[in-house]
Amino acid sequence: NIGIVYADMDLTCETFPNDDTVDPQAYQHAADQFGPGDVAVIFTPDDTHYDIAMKCVERGMHVMVTKPIVQVLSHHRALAAAAAKKGVLVAV
């Protein structure tokens, strides 16, 4: 039974903003709570992916984004260049 195998695993996670709050800029505070080498999982409306991913990359964080990763080619190129400069991964 998988429940036995993972019985002692902590399944809690922080969400930004809290579940009872609406704050379109919460990603800025969230990114500031983490540092280089941490991973951000971005599961937000498509038009927010670029700003959030770029903020995280600039902090040296790896990023996983639901597709589409960005909406325009210029954002794709800018995000790829920033990730290469910081030595982090951006993935779908």
PDB file of N, CA and C in Angstrom:
ATOM      1  N   ASN A   1       0.844  -1.175   0.000  1.00  0.00           N
ATOM      2  CA  ASN A   1       0.000   0.000   0.000  1.00  0.00           C
ATOM      3  C   ASN A   1       0.892   1.241   0.000  1.00  0.00           C
ATOM      4  N   ILE A   2       0.655   2.126  -0.937  1.00  0.00           N
ATOM      5  CA  ILE A   2       1.492   3.325  -1.064  1.00  0.00           C
ATOM      6  C   ILE A   2       1.387   4.237   0.159  1.00  0.00           C
ATOM      7  N   GLY A   3       0.259   4.203   0.837  1.00  0.00           N
ATOM      8  CA  GLY A   3       0.091   5.002   2.050  1.00  0.00           C
ATOM      9  C   GLY A   3       1.069   4.603   3.147  1.00  0.00           C
ATOM     10  N   ILE A   4       1.422   3.355   3.200  1.00  0.00           N
ATOM     11  CA  ILE A   4       2.381   2.873   4.190  1.00  0.00           C
ATOM     12  C   ILE A   4       3.788   3.372   3.838  1.00  0.00           C
ATOM     13  N   VAL A   5       4.139   3.305   2.564  1.00  0.00           N
ATOM     14  CA  VAL A   5       5.466   3.724   2.115  1.00  0.00           C
ATOM     15  C   VAL A   5       5.695   5.206   2.407  1.00  0.00           C
ATOM     16  N   TYR A   6       4.677   6.025   2.212  1.00  0.00           N
ATOM     17  CA  TYR A   6       4.818   7.464   2.383  1.00  0.00           C
ATOM     18  C   TYR A   6       4.183   7.982   3.677  1.00  0.00           C
ATOM     19  N   ALA A   7       3.960   7.116   4.613  1.00  0.00           N
ATOM     20  CA  ALA A   7       3.260   7.496   5.841  1.00  0.00           C
ATOM     21  C   ALA A   7       3.952   8.617   6.611  1.00  0.00           C
ATOM     22  N   ASP A   8       5.268   8.677   6.578  1.00  0.00           N
ATOM     23  CA  ASP A   8       5.992   9.693   7.340  1.00  0.00           C
ATOM     24  C   ASP A   8       6.401  10.899   6.505  1.00  0.00           C
ATOM     25  N   MET A   9       5.965  10.954   5.262  1.00  0.00           N
ATOM     26  CA  MET A   9       6.349  12.060   4.390  1.00  0.00           C
ATOM     27  C   MET A   9       5.512  13.306   4.693  1.00  0.00           C
ATOM     28  N   ASP A  10       6.185  14.434   4.794  1.00  0.00           N
ATOM     29  CA  ASP A  10       5.503  15.712   5.009  1.00  0.00           C
ATOM     30  C   ASP A  10       4.963  16.190   3.667  1.00  0.00           C
ATOM     31  N   LEU A  11       3.671  16.277   3.534  1.00  0.00           N
ATOM     32  CA  LEU A  11       3.039  16.658   2.279  1.00  0.00           C
ATOM     33  C   LEU A  11       2.580  18.113   2.255  1.00  0.00           C
ATOM     34  N   THR A  12       3.006  18.882   3.223  1.00  0.00           N
ATOM     35  CA  THR A  12       2.613  20.280   3.259  1.00  0.00           C
ATOM     36  C   THR A  12       3.433  21.083   2.253  1.00  0.00           C
ATOM     37  N   CYS A  13       2.871  22.171   1.793  1.00  0.00           N
ATOM     38  CA  CYS A  13       3.592  23.076   0.906  1.00  0.00           C
ATOM     39  C   CYS A  13       3.051  24.482   1.104  1.00  0.00           C
ATOM     40  N   GLU A  14       3.895  25.451   0.803  1.00  0.00           N
ATOM     41  CA  GLU A  14       3.466  26.838   0.884  1.00  0.00           C
ATOM     42  C   GLU A  14       2.881  27.243  -0.455  1.00  0.00           C
ATOM     43  N   THR A  15       1.832  28.022  -0.417  1.00  0.00           N
ATOM     44  CA  THR A  15       1.267  28.580  -1.640  1.00  0.00           C
ATOM     45  C   THR A  15       1.297  30.099  -1.516  1.00  0.00           C
ATOM     46  N   PHE A  16       1.480  30.744  -2.635  1.00  0.00           N
ATOM     47  CA  PHE A  16       1.530  32.207  -2.662  1.00  0.00           C
ATOM     48  C   PHE A  16       0.558  32.698  -3.719  1.00  0.00           C
ATOM     49  N   PRO A  17      -0.398  33.540  -3.352  1.00  0.00           N
ATOM     50  CA  PRO A  17      -0.730  33.959  -1.996  1.00  0.00           C
ATOM     51  C   PRO A  17      -1.431  32.824  -1.253  1.00  0.00           C
ATOM     52  N   ASN A  18      -1.803  33.062  -0.019  1.00  0.00           N
ATOM     53  CA  ASN A  18      -2.558  32.063   0.739  1.00  0.00           C
ATOM     54  C   ASN A  18      -3.847  31.748  -0.002  1.00  0.00           C
ATOM     55  N   ASP A  19      -4.417  30.605   0.282  1.00  0.00           N
ATOM     56  CA  ASP A  19      -5.609  30.154  -0.434  1.00  0.00           C
ATOM     57  C   ASP A  19      -6.785  31.121  -0.351  1.00  0.00           C
ATOM     58  N   ASP A  20      -6.859  31.914   0.702  1.00  0.00           N
ATOM     59  CA  ASP A  20      -7.996  32.823   0.876  1.00  0.00           C
ATOM     60  C   ASP A  20      -7.692  34.248   0.416  1.00  0.00           C
ATOM     61  N   THR A  21      -6.615  34.431  -0.365  1.00  0.00           N
ATOM     62  CA  THR A  21      -6.186  35.758  -0.774  1.00  0.00           C
ATOM     63  C   THR A  21      -6.035  35.831  -2.290  1.00  0.00           C
ATOM     64  N   VAL A  22      -6.375  36.978  -2.852  1.00  0.00           N
ATOM     65  CA  VAL A  22      -6.139  37.242  -4.268  1.00  0.00           C
ATOM     66  C   VAL A  22      -5.116  38.371  -4.346  1.00  0.00           C
ATOM     67  N   ASP A  23      -3.964  38.088  -4.953  1.00  0.00           N
ATOM     68  CA  ASP A  23      -2.908  39.081  -5.090  1.00  0.00           C
ATOM     69  C   ASP A  23      -2.091  38.771  -6.339  1.00  0.00           C
ATOM     70  N   PRO A  24      -2.338  39.494  -7.429  1.00  0.00           N
ATOM     71  CA  PRO A  24      -1.624  39.222  -8.677  1.00  0.00           C
ATOM     72  C   PRO A  24      -0.108  39.410  -8.583  1.00  0.00           C
ATOM     73  N   GLN A  25       0.358  40.118  -7.586  1.00  0.00           N
ATOM     74  CA  GLN A  25       1.796  40.350  -7.431  1.00  0.00           C
ATOM     75  C   GLN A  25       2.432  39.433  -6.378  1.00  0.00           C
ATOM     76  N   ALA A  26       1.700  38.448  -5.914  1.00  0.00           N
ATOM     77  CA  ALA A  26       2.194  37.552  -4.861  1.00  0.00           C
ATOM     78  C   ALA A  26       3.472  36.832  -5.267  1.00  0.00           C
ATOM     79  N   TYR A  27       3.666  36.620  -6.561  1.00  0.00           N
ATOM     80  CA  TYR A  27       4.874  35.920  -7.003  1.00  0.00           C
ATOM     81  C   TYR A  27       6.147  36.661  -6.608  1.00  0.00           C
ATOM     82  N   GLN A  28       6.073  37.981  -6.512  1.00  0.00           N
ATOM     83  CA  GLN A  28       7.263  38.736  -6.131  1.00  0.00           C
ATOM     84  C   GLN A  28       7.665  38.411  -4.695  1.00  0.00           C
ATOM     85  N   HIS A  29       6.700  38.406  -3.814  1.00  0.00           N
ATOM     86  CA  HIS A  29       6.977  38.036  -2.419  1.00  0.00           C
ATOM     87  C   HIS A  29       7.411  36.570  -2.336  1.00  0.00           C
ATOM     88  N   ALA A  30       6.759  35.715  -3.093  1.00  0.00           N
ATOM     89  CA  ALA A  30       7.097  34.290  -3.069  1.00  0.00           C
ATOM     90  C   ALA A  30       8.539  34.076  -3.506  1.00  0.00           C
ATOM     91  N   ALA A  31       8.938  34.679  -4.610  1.00  0.00           N
ATOM     92  CA  ALA A  31      10.302  34.496  -5.111  1.00  0.00           C
ATOM     93  C   ALA A  31      11.329  34.989  -4.105  1.00  0.00           C
ATOM     94  N   ASP A  32      10.998  36.037  -3.387  1.00  0.00           N
ATOM     95  CA  ASP A  32      11.919  36.582  -2.390  1.00  0.00           C
ATOM     96  C   ASP A  32      12.123  35.643  -1.197  1.00  0.00           C
ATOM     97  N   GLN A  33      11.240  34.670  -1.024  1.00  0.00           N
ATOM     98  CA  GLN A  33      11.348  33.721   0.087  1.00  0.00           C
ATOM     99  C   GLN A  33      12.301  32.568  -0.222  1.00  0.00           C
ATOM    100  N   PHE A  34      12.694  32.453  -1.483  1.00  0.00           N
ATOM    101  CA  PHE A  34      13.526  31.343  -1.922  1.00  0.00           C
ATOM    102  C   PHE A  34      14.822  31.868  -2.503  1.00  0.00           C
ATOM    103  N   GLY A  35      15.764  30.982  -2.750  1.00  0.00           N
ATOM    104  CA  GLY A  35      17.055  31.427  -3.223  1.00  0.00           C
ATOM    105  C   GLY A  35      17.611  30.557  -4.327  1.00  0.00           C
ATOM    106  N   PRO A  36      18.843  30.840  -4.696  1.00  0.00           N
ATOM    107  CA  PRO A  36      19.497  30.093  -5.760  1.00  0.00           C
ATOM    108  C   PRO A  36      19.442  28.586  -5.517  1.00  0.00           C
ATOM    109  N   GLY A  37      19.103  27.860  -6.580  1.00  0.00           N
ATOM    110  CA  GLY A  37      19.020  26.407  -6.496  1.00  0.00           C
ATOM    111  C   GLY A  37      17.648  25.877  -6.148  1.00  0.00           C
ATOM    112  N   ASP A  38      16.787  26.728  -5.599  1.00  0.00           N
ATOM    113  CA  ASP A  38      15.419  26.302  -5.321  1.00  0.00           C
ATOM    114  C   ASP A  38      14.646  26.187  -6.641  1.00  0.00           C
ATOM    115  N   VAL A  39      13.503  25.543  -6.593  1.00  0.00           N
ATOM    116  CA  VAL A  39      12.689  25.337  -7.786  1.00  0.00           C
ATOM    117  C   VAL A  39      11.322  25.970  -7.601  1.00  0.00           C
ATOM    118  N   ALA A  40      10.896  26.719  -8.627  1.00  0.00           N
ATOM    119  CA  ALA A  40       9.544  27.277  -8.642  1.00  0.00           C
ATOM    120  C   ALA A  40       8.708  26.474  -9.630  1.00  0.00           C
ATOM    121  N   VAL A  41       7.508  26.107  -9.220  1.00  0.00           N
ATOM    122  CA  VAL A  41       6.553  25.454 -10.111  1.00  0.00           C
ATOM    123  C   VAL A  41       5.464  26.478 -10.388  1.00  0.00           C
ATOM    124  N   ILE A  42       5.340  26.846 -11.659  1.00  0.00           N
ATOM    125  CA  ILE A  42       4.414  27.912 -12.049  1.00  0.00           C
ATOM    126  C   ILE A  42       3.211  27.288 -12.741  1.00  0.00           C
ATOM    127  N   PHE A  43       2.085  27.383 -12.080  1.00  0.00           N
ATOM    128  CA  PHE A  43       0.826  26.841 -12.588  1.00  0.00           C
ATOM    129  C   PHE A  43      -0.201  27.956 -12.450  1.00  0.00           C
ATOM    130  N   THR A  44      -0.094  28.930 -13.332  1.00  0.00           N
ATOM    131  CA  THR A  44      -0.909  30.142 -13.288  1.00  0.00           C
ATOM    132  C   THR A  44      -1.466  30.411 -14.680  1.00  0.00           C
ATOM    133  N   PRO A  45      -2.330  31.425 -14.835  1.00  0.00           N
ATOM    134  CA  PRO A  45      -2.803  31.756 -16.178  1.00  0.00           C
ATOM    135  C   PRO A  45      -1.632  32.029 -17.131  1.00  0.00           C
ATOM    136  N   ASP A  46      -1.799  31.633 -18.392  1.00  0.00           N
ATOM    137  CA  ASP A  46      -0.729  31.705 -19.387  1.00  0.00           C
ATOM    138  C   ASP A  46      -0.069  33.075 -19.482  1.00  0.00           C
ATOM    139  N   ASP A  47      -0.846  34.132 -19.388  1.00  0.00           N
ATOM    140  CA  ASP A  47      -0.286  35.472 -19.572  1.00  0.00           C
ATOM    141  C   ASP A  47       0.575  35.939 -18.399  1.00  0.00           C
ATOM    142  N   THR A  48       0.672  35.142 -17.346  1.00  0.00           N
ATOM    143  CA  THR A  48       1.509  35.504 -16.197  1.00  0.00           C
ATOM    144  C   THR A  48       2.826  34.730 -16.158  1.00  0.00           C
ATOM    145  N   HIS A  49       2.971  33.716 -16.982  1.00  0.00           N
ATOM    146  CA  HIS A  49       4.134  32.834 -16.920  1.00  0.00           C
ATOM    147  C   HIS A  49       5.456  33.577 -17.059  1.00  0.00           C
ATOM    148  N   TYR A  50       5.558  34.463 -18.049  1.00  0.00           N
ATOM    149  CA  TYR A  50       6.838  35.119 -18.321  1.00  0.00           C
ATOM    150  C   TYR A  50       7.324  35.947 -17.130  1.00  0.00           C
ATOM    151  N   ASP A  51       6.486  36.806 -16.610  1.00  0.00           N
ATOM    152  CA  ASP A  51       6.908  37.672 -15.504  1.00  0.00           C
ATOM    153  C   ASP A  51       7.336  36.857 -14.283  1.00  0.00           C
ATOM    154  N   ILE A  52       6.563  35.844 -13.963  1.00  0.00           N
ATOM    155  CA  ILE A  52       6.881  35.020 -12.795  1.00  0.00           C
ATOM    156  C   ILE A  52       8.170  34.234 -13.027  1.00  0.00           C
ATOM    157  N   ALA A  53       8.269  33.589 -14.192  1.00  0.00           N
ATOM    158  CA  ALA A  53       9.465  32.798 -14.491  1.00  0.00           C
ATOM    159  C   ALA A  53      10.712  33.678 -14.505  1.00  0.00           C
ATOM    160  N   MET A  54      10.630  34.852 -15.097  1.00  0.00           N
ATOM    161  CA  MET A  54      11.792  35.731 -15.165  1.00  0.00           C
ATOM    162  C   MET A  54      12.224  36.180 -13.768  1.00  0.00           C
ATOM    163  N   LYS A  55      11.282  36.509 -12.921  1.00  0.00           N
ATOM    164  CA  LYS A  55      11.601  36.902 -11.541  1.00  0.00           C
ATOM    165  C   LYS A  55      12.361  35.772 -10.835  1.00  0.00           C
ATOM    166  N   CYS A  56      11.893  34.558 -11.008  1.00  0.00           N
ATOM    167  CA  CYS A  56      12.533  33.416 -10.360  1.00  0.00           C
ATOM    168  C   CYS A  56      13.917  33.143 -10.942  1.00  0.00           C
ATOM    169  N   VAL A  57      14.044  33.191 -12.244  1.00  0.00           N
ATOM    170  CA  VAL A  57      15.340  32.976 -12.895  1.00  0.00           C
ATOM    171  C   VAL A  57      16.339  34.026 -12.429  1.00  0.00           C
ATOM    172  N   GLU A  58      15.902  35.261 -12.348  1.00  0.00           N
ATOM    173  CA  GLU A  58      16.792  36.334 -11.898  1.00  0.00           C
ATOM    174  C   GLU A  58      17.301  36.097 -10.481  1.00  0.00           C
ATOM    175  N   ARG A  59      16.550  35.353  -9.673  1.00  0.00           N
ATOM    176  CA  ARG A  59      16.980  35.006  -8.310  1.00  0.00           C
ATOM    177  C   ARG A  59      17.817  33.735  -8.288  1.00  0.00           C
ATOM    178  N   GLY A  60      18.074  33.149  -9.468  1.00  0.00           N
ATOM    179  CA  GLY A  60      18.885  31.939  -9.543  1.00  0.00           C
ATOM    180  C   GLY A  60      18.111  30.667  -9.283  1.00  0.00           C
ATOM    181  N   MET A  61      16.811  30.743  -9.448  1.00  0.00           N
ATOM    182  CA  MET A  61      15.952  29.579  -9.208  1.00  0.00           C
ATOM    183  C   MET A  61      15.701  28.824 -10.509  1.00  0.00           C
ATOM    184  N   HIS A  62      15.590  27.509 -10.414  1.00  0.00           N
ATOM    185  CA  HIS A  62      15.131  26.695 -11.532  1.00  0.00           C
ATOM    186  C   HIS A  62      13.615  26.880 -11.622  1.00  0.00           C
ATOM    187  N   VAL A  63      13.068  26.674 -12.812  1.00  0.00           N
ATOM    188  CA  VAL A  63      11.640  26.939 -13.019  1.00  0.00           C
ATOM    189  C   VAL A  63      11.000  25.807 -13.821  1.00  0.00           C
ATOM    190  N   MET A  64       9.847  25.362 -13.350  1.00  0.00           N
ATOM    191  CA  MET A  64       8.988  24.453 -14.117  1.00  0.00           C
ATOM    192  C   MET A  64       7.684  25.195 -14.369  1.00  0.00           C
ATOM    193  N   VAL A  65       7.289  25.268 -15.646  1.00  0.00           N
ATOM    194  CA  VAL A  65       6.112  26.049 -16.033  1.00  0.00           C
ATOM    195  C   VAL A  65       5.153  25.167 -16.825  1.00  0.00           C
ATOM    196  N   THR A  66       3.863  25.316 -16.564  1.00  0.00           N
ATOM    197  CA  THR A  66       2.888  24.624 -17.409  1.00  0.00           C
ATOM    198  C   THR A  66       2.915  25.268 -18.784  1.00  0.00           C
ATOM    199  N   LYS A  67       2.542  24.518 -19.801  1.00  0.00           N
ATOM    200  CA  LYS A  67       2.608  25.080 -21.140  1.00  0.00           C
ATOM    201  C   LYS A  67       1.372  25.903 -21.452  1.00  0.00           C
ATOM    202  N   PRO A  68       1.476  26.876 -22.300  1.00  0.00           N
ATOM    203  CA  PRO A  68       2.692  27.331 -22.965  1.00  0.00           C
ATOM    204  C   PRO A  68       3.580  28.094 -21.991  1.00  0.00           C
ATOM    205  N   ILE A  69       4.873  27.893 -22.128  1.00  0.00           N
ATOM    206  CA  ILE A  69       5.810  28.512 -21.195  1.00  0.00           C
ATOM    207  C   ILE A  69       5.721  30.038 -21.267  1.00  0.00           C
ATOM    208  N   VAL A  70       5.630  30.574 -22.471  1.00  0.00           N
ATOM    209  CA  VAL A  70       5.422  32.014 -22.698  1.00  0.00           C
ATOM    210  C   VAL A  70       4.516  32.160 -23.906  1.00  0.00           C
ATOM    211  N   GLN A  71       4.119  33.395 -24.204  1.00  0.00           N
ATOM    212  CA  GLN A  71       3.175  33.598 -25.303  1.00  0.00           C
ATOM    213  C   GLN A  71       3.794  34.199 -26.566  1.00  0.00           C
ATOM    214  N   VAL A  72       4.985  34.793 -26.434  1.00  0.00           N
ATOM    215  CA  VAL A  72       5.611  35.400 -27.622  1.00  0.00           C
ATOM    216  C   VAL A  72       7.079  34.985 -27.698  1.00  0.00           C
ATOM    217  N   LEU A  73       7.611  34.941 -28.917  1.00  0.00           N
ATOM    218  CA  LEU A  73       8.971  34.494 -29.149  1.00  0.00           C
ATOM    219  C   LEU A  73      10.005  35.354 -28.427  1.00  0.00           C
ATOM    220  N   SER A  74       9.796  36.649 -28.360  1.00  0.00           N
ATOM    221  CA  SER A  74      10.763  37.521 -27.684  1.00  0.00           C
ATOM    222  C   SER A  74      10.887  37.171 -26.205  1.00  0.00           C
ATOM    223  N   HIS A  75       9.787  36.781 -25.576  1.00  0.00           N
ATOM    224  CA  HIS A  75       9.838  36.358 -24.173  1.00  0.00           C
ATOM    225  C   HIS A  75      10.590  35.035 -24.043  1.00  0.00           C
ATOM    226  N   HIS A  76      10.368  34.146 -25.001  1.00  0.00           N
ATOM    227  CA  HIS A  76      11.075  32.865 -24.986  1.00  0.00           C
ATOM    228  C   HIS A  76      12.581  33.102 -25.048  1.00  0.00           C
ATOM    229  N   ARG A  77      12.995  33.951 -25.961  1.00  0.00           N
ATOM    230  CA  ARG A  77      14.426  34.224 -26.123  1.00  0.00           C
ATOM    231  C   ARG A  77      15.010  34.900 -24.889  1.00  0.00           C
ATOM    232  N   ALA A  78      14.293  35.851 -24.331  1.00  0.00           N
ATOM    233  CA  ALA A  78      14.775  36.562 -23.136  1.00  0.00           C
ATOM    234  C   ALA A  78      14.885  35.609 -21.945  1.00  0.00           C
ATOM    235  N   LEU A  79      13.900  34.744 -21.778  1.00  0.00           N
ATOM    236  CA  LEU A  79      13.915  33.790 -20.670  1.00  0.00           C
ATOM    237  C   LEU A  79      15.046  32.781 -20.847  1.00  0.00           C
ATOM    238  N   ALA A  80      15.233  32.287 -22.063  1.00  0.00           N
ATOM    239  CA  ALA A  80      16.318  31.340 -22.336  1.00  0.00           C
ATOM    240  C   ALA A  80      17.680  31.986 -22.082  1.00  0.00           C
ATOM    241  N   ALA A  81      17.854  33.234 -22.500  1.00  0.00           N
ATOM    242  CA  ALA A  81      19.121  33.936 -22.287  1.00  0.00           C
ATOM    243  C   ALA A  81      19.377  34.161 -20.793  1.00  0.00           C
ATOM    244  N   ALA A  82      18.358  34.553 -20.064  1.00  0.00           N
ATOM    245  CA  ALA A  82      18.505  34.792 -18.627  1.00  0.00           C
ATOM    246  C   ALA A  82      18.837  33.490 -17.901  1.00  0.00           C
ATOM    247  N   ALA A  83      18.179  32.404 -18.283  1.00  0.00           N
ATOM    248  CA  ALA A  83      18.441  31.109 -17.654  1.00  0.00           C
ATOM    249  C   ALA A  83      19.871  30.663 -17.924  1.00  0.00           C
ATOM    250  N   ALA A  84      20.344  30.851 -19.152  1.00  0.00           N
ATOM    251  CA  ALA A  84      21.723  30.478 -19.484  1.00  0.00           C
ATOM    252  C   ALA A  84      22.711  31.314 -18.681  1.00  0.00           C
ATOM    253  N   LYS A  85      22.446  32.596 -18.557  1.00  0.00           N
ATOM    254  CA  LYS A  85      23.335  33.490 -17.806  1.00  0.00           C
ATOM    255  C   LYS A  85      23.412  33.090 -16.335  1.00  0.00           C
ATOM    256  N   LYS A  86      22.268  32.697 -15.761  1.00  0.00           N
ATOM    257  CA  LYS A  86      22.216  32.316 -14.339  1.00  0.00           C
ATOM    258  C   LYS A  86      22.570  30.855 -14.099  1.00  0.00           C
ATOM    259  N   GLY A  87      22.644  30.065 -15.184  1.00  0.00           N
ATOM    260  CA  GLY A  87      22.964  28.645 -15.031  1.00  0.00           C
ATOM    261  C   GLY A  87      21.847  27.842 -14.409  1.00  0.00           C
ATOM    262  N   VAL A  88      20.610  28.204 -14.737  1.00  0.00           N
ATOM    263  CA  VAL A  88      19.450  27.483 -14.198  1.00  0.00           C
ATOM    264  C   VAL A  88      18.664  26.842 -15.319  1.00  0.00           C
ATOM    265  N   LEU A  89      17.780  25.932 -14.952  1.00  0.00           N
ATOM    266  CA  LEU A  89      16.937  25.231 -15.919  1.00  0.00           C
ATOM    267  C   LEU A  89      15.537  25.825 -15.928  1.00  0.00           C
ATOM    268  N   VAL A  90      14.969  25.906 -17.123  1.00  0.00           N
ATOM    269  CA  VAL A  90      13.564  26.269 -17.290  1.00  0.00           C
ATOM    270  C   VAL A  90      12.949  25.132 -18.082  1.00  0.00           C
ATOM    271  N   ALA A  91      11.892  24.532 -17.550  1.00  0.00           N
ATOM    272  CA  ALA A  91      11.303  23.361 -18.186  1.00  0.00           C
ATOM    273  C   ALA A  91       9.789  23.436 -18.170  1.00  0.00           C
ATOM    274  N   VAL A  92       9.200  22.658 -19.065  1.00  0.00           N
ATOM    275  CA  VAL A  92       7.745  22.558 -19.156  1.00  0.00           C
ATOM    276  C   VAL A  92       7.327  21.307 -18.420  1.00  0.00           C
TER     277      VAL A  92
END
